[in-house]
Amino acid sequence: MKRIAILGSTGSVGTQALEVVAAHPDLFEVEVLTANSNAALLIEQARKFKPNAIVVTDESKYKEVKDALMMLPIKVFAGQQALVDVVKWEGIDVVLGAILGFAGLRSIISAIEAGKTIALANKETLVVAGELVMKLAEEKRVNIIPVDSEHSAIFQCLIGEDLNKVEKLILTASGGPFLGRKSNYLVNVKASHALQHPNWSMGAKISIDSATLMNKGLEVIEAKWLFGMKNEQIDVIIHSQSIVHSMVQFVDGSIKSQMGLPDMKLPIQYALAFPHRIQNNYKRLDFKDFPKLTFEPPDYKTFRNLAIAKEAMFRGGNAPCVLNAANEMVVHAFLQNKVGFLEMSDMIEKTLECVTFIEHPTLDDYQNTDTEARTYAAEFIKKSQLSIY
Ligand code: NAD
Ligand code: MG
């Protein structure tokens, strides 16, 4: 029996993780659930899964949650510090990091410090502070099992292999809802279009990131740190069917891939159960339904975010942290129709030019960089044509 803490239990990954847990009551037990502000769903989840403790980080929701669960033996905490503290609990075996964005960083670091196994969905943690996080995990002998489908695929391909014999990683990308479109079309697209992902059902922010290809840029950086690769060792290929979840090419030219239908419950289940593989009854892939699997290079000129993210990776230091902060800001603004689709790349690029470069950042440097980048990005957003009219 594994006792699990799900950070971000009300999100897309969090709710699917609870489906996985519910399907395997003999294997998993929920120890902790956390959410930011969706009190109603958190209360419902707490009643159903009876965790030992829950955290609502939005403190204004504390009373509502506490009152609703008064009759149950569930400890209720509020605020960001509670999140950092609760992951250290003795009762927890695995921490699933499914919080969105930079906000997930400190709780993951805290869980690693406490020696917990990490199932990591929150890619921004590795984008921002990959070097620091992986070093700490090595020091504490903590396993970080990827949940992101591409990284789960690579992780599965690497089992039984020698990391030194990897030539390159090939990350597949669906291309998102605007695959094949050019700038003259993209200039007018709205959040409602961008949220219609063809293959995956995901949270709003990552859906926009998929449409701009920033998601793939973030995943390239995530892969670099997770698997200890050089920048040049990670390729991206567009594969619009999302059946091949990613590939590893070895020094003899042999390539391994992991495939399946696009369903996040598979990598979530794999990460929670690791090192075991457990049975489920989800729909199986039938190759006859996919007579054509296609592969094409990404259009870096139109989807500039992928190129900008790679540049930030090559620059190193705090550049990926700036990239992430600016991206979180502009995506939030795009979701509110305050900036245009193509403007997002310009604003991220300009923010990267403005923020002070730090070659070897500490955790505090990352915090300050994040704040500084958000301040610049907010200025650019304010000046957007869409905000003015
Ligand atoms: P989501 O927006 O659906 O859910 C985010 C969760 O984080 C919610 O439970 C929310 O309450 C919590 N949260 C948000 N801001 C917070 C804050 N400031 N403090 C504490 N908690 C906060 O997001 P999602 O789509 O589930 O994605 C979660 C993470 O997993 C992201 O890093 C994303 O990149 C990654 N991921 C998601 C998918 C997917 O299919 N959705 C796939 C791969 C990776
Ligand atoms: Mg992914």
Short mmCIF file of C-alpha atoms and ligand atoms in Angstrom, two decimals:
data_model
loop_
_atom_site.label_atom_id
_atom_site.label_comp_id
_atom_site.label_asym_id
_atom_site.label_seq_id
_atom_site.Cartn_x
_atom_site.Cartn_y
_atom_site.Cartn_z
CA MET A 1 0.00 0.00 0.00
CA LYS A 2 1.44 3.37 -1.05
CA ARG A 3 0.35 6.49 0.79
CA ILE A 4 0.09 9.39 -1.59
CA ALA A 5 0.02 13.17 -1.31
CA ILE A 6 -1.60 14.81 -4.33
CA LEU A 7 -0.56 18.45 -4.65
CA GLY A 8 -3.06 20.17 -6.93
CA SER A 9 -5.77 17.51 -6.55
CA THR A 10 -8.50 19.67 -8.11
CA GLY A 11 -6.67 20.14 -11.43
CA SER A 12 -6.69 18.10 -14.60
CA VAL A 13 -3.81 15.85 -13.51
CA GLY A 14 -4.96 15.82 -9.87
CA THR A 15 -8.50 14.62 -10.65
CA GLN A 16 -7.19 11.96 -13.04
CA ALA A 17 -4.74 10.81 -10.34
CA LEU A 18 -7.69 10.36 -7.99
CA GLU A 19 -9.42 8.23 -10.64
CA VAL A 20 -6.32 6.04 -10.75
CA VAL A 21 -6.27 5.80 -6.95
CA ALA A 22 -10.00 4.98 -6.83
CA ALA A 23 -9.48 2.15 -9.34
CA HIS A 24 -6.77 0.56 -7.16
CA PRO A 25 -7.86 0.84 -3.51
CA ASP A 26 -5.68 -2.18 -2.69
CA LEU A 27 -2.53 -0.33 -3.84
CA PHE A 28 -3.00 3.35 -3.08
CA GLU A 29 -4.25 5.39 -0.16
CA VAL A 30 -4.64 9.15 -0.13
CA GLU A 31 -2.73 10.77 2.71
CA VAL A 32 -2.89 14.45 1.68
CA LEU A 33 -4.81 16.52 -0.85
CA THR A 34 -4.11 20.16 -1.69
CA ALA A 35 -5.77 22.78 -3.85
CA ASN A 36 -5.52 26.49 -4.40
CA SER A 37 -9.07 27.84 -4.38
CA ASN A 38 -11.60 25.27 -5.61
CA ALA A 39 -13.03 24.68 -2.14
CA ALA A 40 -16.14 22.84 -3.31
CA LEU A 41 -14.19 20.17 -5.21
CA LEU A 42 -11.57 19.84 -2.49
CA ILE A 43 -14.33 19.23 0.08
CA GLU A 44 -15.96 16.63 -2.16
CA GLN A 45 -12.62 14.87 -2.69
CA ALA A 46 -11.83 14.94 1.03
CA ARG A 47 -15.20 13.35 1.86
CA LYS A 48 -14.66 10.62 -0.68
CA PHE A 49 -10.98 9.78 -0.13
CA LYS A 50 -10.72 10.59 3.60
CA PRO A 51 -7.12 11.85 3.62
CA ASN A 52 -5.34 12.58 6.87
CA ALA A 53 -4.85 16.22 5.93
CA ILE A 54 -5.76 18.74 3.29
CA VAL A 55 -4.36 22.15 2.42
CA VAL A 56 -6.20 24.98 0.74
CA THR A 57 -3.56 27.52 -0.22
CA ASP A 58 -6.04 30.34 -0.75
CA GLU A 59 -6.51 31.34 2.90
CA SER A 60 -9.85 33.03 2.25
CA LYS A 61 -11.29 29.53 1.63
CA TYR A 62 -10.12 28.08 4.94
CA LYS A 63 -13.30 28.62 6.94
CA GLU A 64 -15.55 27.18 4.24
CA VAL A 65 -13.43 24.03 3.97
CA LYS A 66 -12.90 23.64 7.71
CA ASP A 67 -16.62 24.01 8.48
CA ALA A 68 -17.65 21.56 5.78
CA LEU A 69 -15.33 18.85 7.13
CA MET A 70 -15.86 19.54 10.82
CA MET A 71 -17.34 16.10 11.54
CA LEU A 72 -14.51 14.19 9.86
CA PRO A 73 -11.06 13.36 11.29
CA ILE A 74 -9.28 15.40 8.59
CA LYS A 75 -6.76 18.10 9.48
CA VAL A 76 -7.35 21.26 7.47
CA PHE A 77 -4.56 23.77 6.81
CA ALA A 78 -4.35 26.92 4.74
CA GLY A 79 -1.63 28.96 3.02
CA GLN A 80 1.53 28.37 1.04
CA GLN A 81 3.67 27.51 4.07
CA ALA A 82 1.27 24.71 5.03
CA LEU A 83 1.88 23.20 1.59
CA VAL A 84 5.64 23.21 2.15
CA ASP A 85 5.23 21.69 5.63
CA VAL A 86 2.64 19.02 4.91
CA VAL A 87 4.70 17.19 2.27
CA LYS A 88 7.26 16.30 4.95
CA TRP A 89 4.80 14.16 6.90
CA GLU A 90 5.97 10.73 7.90
CA GLY A 91 2.83 9.05 6.55
CA ILE A 92 3.57 10.00 2.94
CA ASP A 93 5.40 7.64 0.58
CA VAL A 94 4.88 9.41 -2.77
CA VAL A 95 4.25 13.07 -3.52
CA LEU A 96 2.49 13.75 -6.81
CA GLY A 97 3.44 17.28 -7.89
CA ALA A 98 0.46 18.42 -9.96
CA ILE A 99 0.37 22.10 -9.04
CA LEU A 100 0.52 24.48 -11.95
CA GLY A 101 3.55 26.64 -12.63
CA PHE A 102 6.23 28.23 -10.46
CA ALA A 103 3.85 27.89 -7.48
CA GLY A 104 4.74 24.17 -7.36
CA LEU A 105 8.48 24.62 -6.87
CA ARG A 106 8.87 25.04 -3.10
CA SER A 107 6.65 22.12 -2.12
CA ILE A 108 8.59 19.79 -4.43
CA ILE A 109 11.90 20.94 -2.97
CA SER A 110 10.50 20.42 0.51
CA ALA A 111 9.31 16.89 -0.37
CA ILE A 112 12.73 16.00 -1.79
CA GLU A 113 14.41 17.33 1.34
CA ALA A 114 12.17 15.01 3.34
CA GLY A 115 13.23 12.05 1.16
CA LYS A 116 9.84 11.44 -0.47
CA THR A 117 9.54 9.75 -3.84
CA ILE A 118 8.32 12.32 -6.35
CA ALA A 119 5.88 11.69 -9.19
CA LEU A 120 6.36 14.90 -11.13
CA ALA A 121 3.77 16.48 -13.40
CA ASN A 122 4.74 20.07 -12.61
CA LYS A 123 7.27 20.56 -15.44
CA GLU A 124 7.80 24.22 -14.52
CA THR A 125 9.71 23.05 -11.42
CA LEU A 126 12.43 21.55 -13.62
CA VAL A 127 12.29 24.35 -16.19
CA VAL A 128 12.93 26.95 -13.50
CA ALA A 129 15.35 25.14 -11.22
CA GLY A 130 16.24 21.82 -12.85
CA GLU A 131 19.88 21.86 -11.87
CA LEU A 132 19.18 22.62 -8.23
CA VAL A 133 16.28 20.17 -7.97
CA MET A 134 18.10 17.25 -9.60
CA LYS A 135 21.21 17.86 -7.48
CA LEU A 136 19.14 17.84 -4.32
CA ALA A 137 17.33 14.67 -5.42
CA GLU A 138 20.68 12.97 -5.98
CA GLU A 139 21.96 14.08 -2.59
CA LYS A 140 18.82 12.82 -0.87
CA ARG A 141 18.66 9.67 -3.03
CA VAL A 142 15.16 10.55 -4.10
CA ASN A 143 13.59 9.16 -7.25
CA ILE A 144 11.81 11.64 -9.52
CA ILE A 145 9.39 9.70 -11.72
CA PRO A 146 8.04 11.77 -14.61
CA VAL A 147 4.30 12.06 -15.18
CA ASP A 148 4.48 14.18 -18.32
CA SER A 149 3.60 11.67 -21.06
CA GLU A 150 6.71 12.33 -23.19
CA HIS A 151 9.04 11.98 -20.23
CA SER A 152 7.22 8.93 -18.96
CA ALA A 153 7.75 7.42 -22.42
CA ILE A 154 11.48 8.19 -22.34
CA PHE A 155 11.76 6.93 -18.76
CA GLN A 156 10.12 3.64 -19.80
CA CYS A 157 12.41 3.34 -22.86
CA LEU A 158 15.48 3.83 -20.69
CA ILE A 159 14.77 1.04 -18.24
CA GLY A 160 17.55 -1.52 -18.45
CA GLU A 161 19.68 0.81 -20.58
CA ASP A 162 22.93 2.66 -19.90
CA LEU A 163 22.37 6.45 -19.99
CA ASN A 164 25.84 6.87 -21.54
CA LYS A 165 24.65 4.92 -24.56
CA VAL A 166 21.91 7.40 -25.41
CA GLU A 167 22.59 9.39 -28.57
CA LYS A 168 19.50 11.55 -28.39
CA LEU A 169 15.98 11.91 -27.08
CA ILE A 170 13.21 12.56 -29.58
CA LEU A 171 10.24 14.34 -28.03
CA THR A 172 7.02 14.06 -29.99
CA ALA A 173 4.58 16.97 -30.15
CA SER A 174 1.01 16.86 -31.38
CA GLY A 175 1.41 20.33 -32.89
CA GLY A 176 -1.72 21.48 -31.07
CA PRO A 177 -4.92 22.88 -32.58
CA PHE A 178 -3.11 25.26 -34.96
CA LEU A 179 -0.78 22.79 -36.66
CA GLY A 180 -0.04 23.95 -40.21
CA ARG A 181 -1.44 27.45 -39.62
CA LYS A 182 0.59 30.58 -40.43
CA SER A 183 0.87 33.99 -38.75
CA ASN A 184 -1.88 35.62 -40.81
CA TYR A 185 -4.34 33.14 -39.24
CA LEU A 186 -2.82 33.06 -35.75
CA VAL A 187 -2.93 36.82 -35.32
CA ASN A 188 -6.69 36.62 -34.80
CA VAL A 189 -7.13 33.44 -32.77
CA LYS A 190 -8.76 33.67 -29.37
CA ALA A 191 -8.38 31.61 -26.20
CA SER A 192 -11.56 29.69 -26.97
CA HIS A 193 -9.96 28.34 -30.20
CA ALA A 194 -6.66 27.61 -28.56
CA LEU A 195 -8.31 25.61 -25.78
CA GLN A 196 -9.64 23.02 -28.27
CA HIS A 197 -6.81 20.51 -28.20
CA PRO A 198 -7.26 17.75 -30.78
CA ASN A 199 -5.91 14.80 -28.73
CA TRP A 200 -5.51 15.64 -25.05
CA SER A 201 -7.88 17.08 -22.47
CA MET A 202 -5.79 19.25 -20.13
CA GLY A 203 -5.85 22.32 -17.88
CA ALA A 204 -6.21 25.74 -19.53
CA LYS A 205 -2.61 26.91 -19.18
CA ILE A 206 -0.99 23.80 -20.65
CA SER A 207 -3.59 23.77 -23.45
CA ILE A 208 -2.48 27.27 -24.50
CA ASP A 209 1.16 26.18 -24.16
CA SER A 210 0.40 23.28 -26.51
CA ALA A 211 -1.13 25.65 -29.04
CA THR A 212 1.95 27.95 -28.99
CA LEU A 213 4.43 25.02 -28.76
CA MET A 214 5.79 26.57 -25.56
CA ASN A 215 4.74 23.31 -23.92
CA LYS A 216 7.28 21.46 -26.07
CA GLY A 217 9.92 24.08 -25.29
CA LEU A 218 9.32 23.59 -21.57
CA GLU A 219 9.45 19.83 -22.08
CA VAL A 220 12.81 20.00 -23.85
CA ILE A 221 14.23 21.76 -20.79
CA GLU A 222 12.44 19.32 -18.48
CA ALA A 223 14.01 16.38 -20.38
CA LYS A 224 17.48 17.89 -20.22
CA TRP A 225 17.42 17.90 -16.42
CA LEU A 226 15.45 14.71 -15.82
CA PHE A 227 17.72 12.58 -17.99
CA GLY A 228 20.97 14.55 -17.67
CA MET A 229 21.26 15.29 -21.40
CA LYS A 230 23.29 17.92 -23.23
CA ASN A 231 21.24 20.65 -24.94
CA GLU A 232 22.11 19.24 -28.37
CA GLN A 233 20.83 15.77 -27.48
CA ILE A 234 17.13 16.65 -27.52
CA ASP A 235 15.10 16.80 -30.73
CA VAL A 236 11.45 17.62 -31.31
CA ILE A 237 9.28 16.07 -34.00
CA ILE A 238 5.65 16.80 -34.78
CA HIS A 239 3.50 13.68 -34.61
CA SER A 240 -0.08 14.81 -34.80
CA GLN A 241 -1.71 11.51 -33.81
CA SER A 242 -0.11 11.49 -30.31
CA ILE A 243 0.36 7.72 -30.35
CA VAL A 244 4.17 7.60 -30.14
CA HIS A 245 4.69 9.41 -26.84
CA SER A 246 8.46 9.92 -27.38
CA MET A 247 11.59 8.03 -28.37
CA VAL A 248 15.18 7.32 -27.39
CA GLN A 249 17.90 6.84 -29.99
CA PHE A 250 20.95 4.87 -28.84
CA VAL A 251 24.58 4.98 -29.99
CA ASP A 252 24.03 2.01 -32.33
CA GLY A 253 21.25 3.87 -34.16
CA SER A 254 18.53 1.74 -32.60
CA ILE A 255 15.41 3.65 -31.53
CA LYS A 256 12.95 2.68 -28.80
CA SER A 257 9.55 4.29 -28.44
CA GLN A 258 6.65 3.98 -26.04
CA MET A 259 3.15 4.09 -27.52
CA GLY A 260 -0.44 4.10 -26.47
CA LEU A 261 -3.63 6.07 -26.74
CA PRO A 262 -3.30 9.63 -25.45
CA ASP A 263 -4.62 9.32 -21.89
CA MET A 264 -2.84 10.98 -18.96
CA LYS A 265 -4.11 8.29 -16.60
CA LEU A 266 -1.49 5.92 -18.09
CA PRO A 267 1.63 7.93 -17.18
CA ILE A 268 0.03 8.93 -13.87
CA GLN A 269 -0.63 5.28 -12.99
CA TYR A 270 2.84 4.28 -14.14
CA ALA A 271 4.50 6.92 -11.94
CA LEU A 272 2.41 6.12 -8.87
CA ALA A 273 2.94 2.38 -9.16
CA PHE A 274 6.61 2.46 -10.20
CA PRO A 275 8.58 0.14 -10.22
CA HIS A 276 5.52 -2.06 -10.78
CA ARG A 277 3.30 -2.12 -13.83
CA ILE A 278 -0.33 -2.61 -12.92
CA GLN A 279 -3.31 -3.86 -14.87
CA ASN A 280 -6.15 -1.59 -15.94
CA ASN A 281 -9.15 -1.72 -18.23
CA TYR A 282 -8.62 1.49 -20.19
CA LYS A 283 -9.23 1.41 -23.92
CA ARG A 284 -6.41 -0.29 -25.86
CA LEU A 285 -4.62 1.09 -28.90
CA ASP A 286 -5.71 -0.66 -32.10
CA PHE A 287 -3.24 0.05 -34.91
CA LYS A 288 -6.02 -0.44 -37.42
CA ASP A 289 -7.57 2.80 -36.12
CA PHE A 290 -4.31 4.61 -36.97
CA PRO A 291 -3.21 3.38 -40.40
CA LYS A 292 -0.96 6.43 -40.77
CA LEU A 293 1.45 7.69 -38.14
CA THR A 294 3.08 10.87 -39.44
CA PHE A 295 6.23 12.78 -38.45
CA GLU A 296 7.31 16.26 -39.59
CA PRO A 297 9.64 19.00 -38.35
CA PRO A 298 8.19 21.80 -36.21
CA ASP A 299 7.61 25.22 -37.80
CA TYR A 300 9.96 27.25 -35.59
CA LYS A 301 9.31 30.44 -37.56
CA THR A 302 5.57 30.51 -36.95
CA PHE A 303 5.59 28.93 -33.49
CA ARG A 304 8.41 31.04 -32.14
CA ASN A 305 7.95 30.00 -28.52
CA LEU A 306 9.69 26.70 -29.18
CA ALA A 307 12.75 28.50 -30.57
CA ILE A 308 12.71 31.04 -27.72
CA ALA A 309 12.54 28.27 -25.12
CA LYS A 310 15.49 26.46 -26.69
CA GLU A 311 17.49 29.69 -26.73
CA ALA A 312 16.76 30.18 -23.03
CA MET A 313 17.96 26.63 -22.37
CA PHE A 314 21.24 27.29 -24.23
CA ARG A 315 21.66 30.55 -22.34
CA GLY A 316 21.18 28.69 -19.04
CA GLY A 317 21.37 30.28 -15.58
CA ASN A 318 18.12 32.00 -14.68
CA ALA A 319 17.01 32.43 -18.34
CA PRO A 320 14.56 29.47 -18.28
CA CYS A 321 13.10 30.88 -15.03
CA VAL A 322 12.50 34.22 -16.81
CA LEU A 323 11.02 32.37 -19.78
CA ASN A 324 8.62 30.49 -17.52
CA ALA A 325 7.51 33.53 -15.52
CA ALA A 326 6.90 35.63 -18.63
CA ASN A 327 5.03 32.75 -20.22
CA GLU A 328 2.80 32.23 -17.18
CA MET A 329 1.93 35.92 -17.27
CA VAL A 330 1.19 36.19 -20.98
CA VAL A 331 -0.81 32.96 -21.07
CA HIS A 332 -2.92 34.22 -18.18
CA ALA A 333 -3.47 37.48 -20.08
CA PHE A 334 -4.27 35.63 -23.32
CA LEU A 335 -6.87 33.53 -21.49
CA GLN A 336 -8.52 36.81 -20.49
CA ASN A 337 -8.31 38.14 -24.07
CA LYS A 338 -5.87 40.85 -22.98
CA VAL A 339 -3.08 39.96 -25.40
CA GLY A 340 -3.03 38.43 -28.87
CA PHE A 341 -1.71 34.95 -29.70
CA LEU A 342 1.40 36.14 -31.55
CA GLU A 343 2.09 38.94 -29.08
CA MET A 344 2.85 36.33 -26.44
CA SER A 345 6.18 35.41 -28.06
CA ASP A 346 7.22 39.07 -28.42
CA MET A 347 6.53 39.74 -24.76
CA ILE A 348 8.43 36.67 -23.58
CA GLU A 349 11.39 37.64 -25.73
CA LYS A 350 11.38 41.22 -24.44
CA THR A 351 11.17 40.03 -20.83
CA LEU A 352 14.19 37.79 -21.43
CA GLU A 353 16.11 40.86 -22.63
CA CYS A 354 15.21 42.93 -19.55
CA VAL A 355 15.78 40.66 -16.54
CA THR A 356 19.25 40.59 -14.96
CA PHE A 357 21.13 37.43 -15.96
CA ILE A 358 22.40 35.21 -13.16
CA GLU A 359 24.65 32.35 -14.15
CA HIS A 360 24.40 30.20 -11.02
CA PRO A 361 21.16 31.09 -9.24
CA THR A 362 20.25 30.02 -5.71
CA LEU A 363 16.66 29.25 -4.73
CA ASP A 364 16.24 32.85 -3.55
CA ASP A 365 17.63 34.08 -6.88
CA TYR A 366 14.96 32.06 -8.67
CA GLN A 367 12.28 33.60 -6.47
CA ASN A 368 13.59 37.12 -7.21
CA THR A 369 13.99 36.38 -10.91
CA ASP A 370 10.41 35.13 -11.07
CA THR A 371 9.15 38.33 -9.40
CA GLU A 372 11.29 40.59 -11.61
CA ALA A 373 10.22 38.82 -14.80
CA ARG A 374 6.54 39.04 -13.83
CA THR A 375 6.88 42.79 -13.25
CA TYR A 376 8.36 43.34 -16.73
CA ALA A 377 5.85 41.04 -18.39
CA ALA A 378 2.98 42.87 -16.66
CA GLU A 379 4.24 46.15 -18.15
CA PHE A 380 4.30 44.67 -21.66
CA ILE A 381 0.83 43.20 -21.19
CA LYS A 382 -0.50 46.59 -20.08
CA LYS A 383 0.83 48.12 -23.30
CA SER A 384 -0.79 45.48 -25.52
CA GLN A 385 -3.16 46.71 -28.19
CA LEU A 386 -5.85 44.39 -26.87
CA SER A 387 -5.58 45.77 -23.33
CA ILE A 388 -5.88 49.34 -24.55
CA TYR A 389 -9.06 48.85 -26.55
P1 NAD B 1 -4.79 22.69 -13.65
O1 NAD B 1 -4.84 24.16 -13.82
O2 NAD B 1 -5.92 21.87 -14.17
O3 NAD B 1 -4.66 22.37 -12.08
C1 NAD B 1 -3.70 23.01 -11.28
C2 NAD B 1 -3.80 22.56 -9.83
O4 NAD B 1 -2.83 23.33 -9.08
C3 NAD B 1 -5.15 22.83 -9.17
O5 NAD B 1 -5.45 21.82 -8.25
C4 NAD B 1 -4.94 24.14 -8.42
O6 NAD B 1 -5.75 24.27 -7.28
C5 NAD B 1 -3.48 24.05 -8.03
N1 NAD B 1 -2.85 25.38 -7.98
C6 NAD B 1 -2.86 26.33 -8.94
N2 NAD B 1 -2.18 27.42 -8.54
C7 NAD B 1 -1.76 27.17 -7.29
C8 NAD B 1 -1.03 27.92 -6.32
N3 NAD B 1 -0.63 29.18 -6.55
N4 NAD B 1 -0.75 27.34 -5.13
C9 NAD B 1 -1.16 26.08 -4.88
N5 NAD B 1 -1.87 25.33 -5.75
C10 NAD B 1 -2.16 25.86 -6.93
O7 NAD B 1 -3.41 22.20 -14.24
P2 NAD B 1 -3.05 20.78 -14.89
O8 NAD B 1 -3.38 20.82 -16.33
O9 NAD B 1 -3.55 19.68 -14.04
O10 NAD B 1 -1.46 20.82 -14.81
C11 NAD B 1 -0.75 20.66 -13.60
C12 NAD B 1 0.73 20.49 -13.91
O11 NAD B 1 0.90 19.27 -14.63
C13 NAD B 1 1.31 21.58 -14.81
O12 NAD B 1 2.63 21.84 -14.42
C14 NAD B 1 1.28 20.98 -16.19
O13 NAD B 1 2.28 21.48 -17.03
C15 NAD B 1 1.55 19.52 -15.88
N6 NAD B 1 1.02 18.58 -16.88
C16 NAD B 1 -0.32 18.53 -17.13
C17 NAD B 1 -0.84 17.66 -18.07
C18 NAD B 1 -2.31 17.57 -18.33
O14 NAD B 1 -2.74 16.70 -19.08
N7 NAD B 1 -3.14 18.42 -17.76
C19 NAD B 1 0.04 16.84 -18.78
C20 NAD B 1 1.40 16.91 -18.52
C21 NAD B 1 1.88 17.78 -17.55
MG MG B 2 3.62 16.47 -22.23
#
